[in-house]
Short mmCIF file of C-alpha atoms in Angstrom, two decimals:
data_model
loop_
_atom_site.label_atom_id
_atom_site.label_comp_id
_atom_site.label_asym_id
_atom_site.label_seq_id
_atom_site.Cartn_x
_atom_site.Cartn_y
_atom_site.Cartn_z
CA UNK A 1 90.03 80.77 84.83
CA UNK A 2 93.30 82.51 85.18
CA UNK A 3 94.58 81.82 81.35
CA UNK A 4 93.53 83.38 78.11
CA UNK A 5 92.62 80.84 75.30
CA UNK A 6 93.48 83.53 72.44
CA UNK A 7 96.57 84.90 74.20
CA UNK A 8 98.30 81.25 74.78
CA UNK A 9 96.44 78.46 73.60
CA UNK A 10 99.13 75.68 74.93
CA UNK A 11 98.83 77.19 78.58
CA UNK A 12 94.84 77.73 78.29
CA UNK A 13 94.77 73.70 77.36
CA UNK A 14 97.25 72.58 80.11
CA UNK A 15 94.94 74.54 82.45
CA UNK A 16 91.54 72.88 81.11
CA UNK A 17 92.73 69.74 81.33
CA UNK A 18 94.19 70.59 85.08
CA UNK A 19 90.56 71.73 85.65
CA UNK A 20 89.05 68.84 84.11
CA UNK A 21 90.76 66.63 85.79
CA UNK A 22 90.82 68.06 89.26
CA UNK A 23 86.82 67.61 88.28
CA UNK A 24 85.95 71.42 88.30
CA UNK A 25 83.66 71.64 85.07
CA UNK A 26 82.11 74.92 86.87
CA UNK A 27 85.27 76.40 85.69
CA UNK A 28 85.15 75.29 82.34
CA UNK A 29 85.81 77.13 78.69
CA UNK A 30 83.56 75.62 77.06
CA UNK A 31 82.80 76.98 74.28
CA UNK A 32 86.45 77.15 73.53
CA UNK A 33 87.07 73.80 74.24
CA UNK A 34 83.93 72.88 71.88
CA UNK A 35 85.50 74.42 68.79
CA UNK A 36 89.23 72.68 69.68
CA UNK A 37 87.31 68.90 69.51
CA UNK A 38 85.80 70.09 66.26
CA UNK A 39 89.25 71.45 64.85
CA UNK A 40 90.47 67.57 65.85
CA UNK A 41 88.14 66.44 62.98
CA UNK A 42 88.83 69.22 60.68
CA UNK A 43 92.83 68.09 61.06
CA UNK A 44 91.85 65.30 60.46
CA UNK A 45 89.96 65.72 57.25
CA UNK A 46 92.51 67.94 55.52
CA UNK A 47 95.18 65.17 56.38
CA UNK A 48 92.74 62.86 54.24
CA UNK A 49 92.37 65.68 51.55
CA UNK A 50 95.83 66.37 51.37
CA UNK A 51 97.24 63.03 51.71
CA UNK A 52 94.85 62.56 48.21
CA UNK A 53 95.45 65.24 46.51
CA UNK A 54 99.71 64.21 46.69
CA UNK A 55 98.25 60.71 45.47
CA UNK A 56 96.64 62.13 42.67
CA UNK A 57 99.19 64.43 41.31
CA UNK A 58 101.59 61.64 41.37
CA UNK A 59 99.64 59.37 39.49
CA UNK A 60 98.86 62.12 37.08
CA UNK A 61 102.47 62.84 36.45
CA UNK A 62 103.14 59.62 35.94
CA UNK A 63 100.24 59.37 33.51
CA UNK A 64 101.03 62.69 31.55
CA UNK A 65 105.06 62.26 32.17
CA UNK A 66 106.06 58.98 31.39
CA UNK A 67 109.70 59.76 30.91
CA UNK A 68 110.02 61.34 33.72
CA UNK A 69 108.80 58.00 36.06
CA UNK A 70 111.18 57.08 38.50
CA UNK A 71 111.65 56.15 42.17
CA UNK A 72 110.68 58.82 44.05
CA UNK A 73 107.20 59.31 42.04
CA UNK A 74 106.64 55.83 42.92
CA UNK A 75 107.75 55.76 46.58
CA UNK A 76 105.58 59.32 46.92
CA UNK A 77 102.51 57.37 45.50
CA UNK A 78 103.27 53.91 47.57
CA UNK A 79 103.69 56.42 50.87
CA UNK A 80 100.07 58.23 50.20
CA UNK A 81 97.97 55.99 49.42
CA UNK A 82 99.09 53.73 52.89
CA UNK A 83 98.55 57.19 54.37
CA UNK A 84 95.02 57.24 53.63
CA UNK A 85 94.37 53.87 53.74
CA UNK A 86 95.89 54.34 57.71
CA UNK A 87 93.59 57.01 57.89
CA UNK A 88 90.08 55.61 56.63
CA UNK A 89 90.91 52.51 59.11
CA UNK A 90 91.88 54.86 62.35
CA UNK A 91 88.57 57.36 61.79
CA UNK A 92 86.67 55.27 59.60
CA UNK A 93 83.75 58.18 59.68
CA UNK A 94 86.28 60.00 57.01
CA UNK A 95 84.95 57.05 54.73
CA UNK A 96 81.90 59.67 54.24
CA UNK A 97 84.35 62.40 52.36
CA UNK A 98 85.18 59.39 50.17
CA UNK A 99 81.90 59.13 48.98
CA UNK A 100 81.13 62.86 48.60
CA UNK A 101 81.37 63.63 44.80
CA UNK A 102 82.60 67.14 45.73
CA UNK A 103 84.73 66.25 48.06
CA UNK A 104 86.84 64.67 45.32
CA UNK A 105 85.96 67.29 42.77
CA UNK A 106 87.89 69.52 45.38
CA UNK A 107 90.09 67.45 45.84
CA UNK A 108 90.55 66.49 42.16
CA UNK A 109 91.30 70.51 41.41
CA UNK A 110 94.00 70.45 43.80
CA UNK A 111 95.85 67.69 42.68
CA UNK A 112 95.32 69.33 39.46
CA UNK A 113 96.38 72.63 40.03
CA UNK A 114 99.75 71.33 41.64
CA UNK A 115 100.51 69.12 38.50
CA UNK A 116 100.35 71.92 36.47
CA UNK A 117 102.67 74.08 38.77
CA UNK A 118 105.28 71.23 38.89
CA UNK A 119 105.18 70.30 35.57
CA UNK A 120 104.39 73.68 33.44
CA UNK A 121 101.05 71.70 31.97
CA UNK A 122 97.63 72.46 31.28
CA UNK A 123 96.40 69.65 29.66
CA UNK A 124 95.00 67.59 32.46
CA UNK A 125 91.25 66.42 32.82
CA UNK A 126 88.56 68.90 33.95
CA UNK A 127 87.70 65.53 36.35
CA UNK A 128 89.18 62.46 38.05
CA UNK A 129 89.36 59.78 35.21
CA UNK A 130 90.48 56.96 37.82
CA UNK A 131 88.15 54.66 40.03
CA UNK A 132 88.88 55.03 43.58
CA UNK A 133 89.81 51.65 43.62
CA UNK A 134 92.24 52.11 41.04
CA UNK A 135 93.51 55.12 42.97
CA UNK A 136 93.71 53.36 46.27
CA UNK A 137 94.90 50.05 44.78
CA UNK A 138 98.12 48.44 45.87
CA UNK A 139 99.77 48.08 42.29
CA UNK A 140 97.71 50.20 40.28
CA UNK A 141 99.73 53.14 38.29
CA UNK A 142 97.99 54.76 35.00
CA UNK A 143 99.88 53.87 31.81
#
């Protein structure tokens, strides 16, 4: 092995994938290449957590700001939640973190903690008041 995975990462995977190809798994980083596959599901889990914690601080500024609704609140909240939806049907194992209760109380203090920046509030509930289905529903918006 002629490249360094922690000197360039992009050159060390062009190379393992020359190597694995080529068939020459004596020559191998494995271990490095163990912890890249498991980074692929970390991605995509914060993509999941992210994408729902946008949803939710959308629908809480719509909840706690109602004259402030408009267009792009709604287009933000139309955008995430097909976002995860996409998501739970491409890696349908992420349907786990949806059932983990503190997955979504992480989650929940995120969306939380960016309402407040954006909107100068503290006044939002210590925990999610919504269903997920509610959340994740196609018309659905808190009044």
């Amino acid at each position: 092995m002629t490249t360094c995975y922690d000197t360039d990462i992009v050159a060390w995977a062009n190379e393992q994938a020359r190597l694995i190809r080529a068939g020459r798994f004596d020559l191998l980083d494995l271990e490095h290449i163990a912890e890249e596959i498991e980074d692929v599901g970390k991605s995509e889990q914060r993509e999941l957590a992210n994408r729902m914690a946008i949803l939710l601080m959308h629908l809480l500024k719509w909840h706690h700001q109602p004259e402030r609704r408009g267009n792009s609140w709604a287009r933000t909240i139309r955008e995430q939640r097909r976002g995860v939806r996409r998501r739970l049907e491409k890696t349908p194992s992420l349907k786990a973190m949806i059932a983990d209760t503190a997955w979504w109380a992480d989650v929940w203090s995120d969306a939380v903690a960016q309402a407040a920046d954006e909107t100068g509030r503290d006044d939002f509930p210590e925990v999610c008041p919504w269903a997920e289905s509610e959340i994740l529903g196609e018309d659905w918006l808190p009044s």
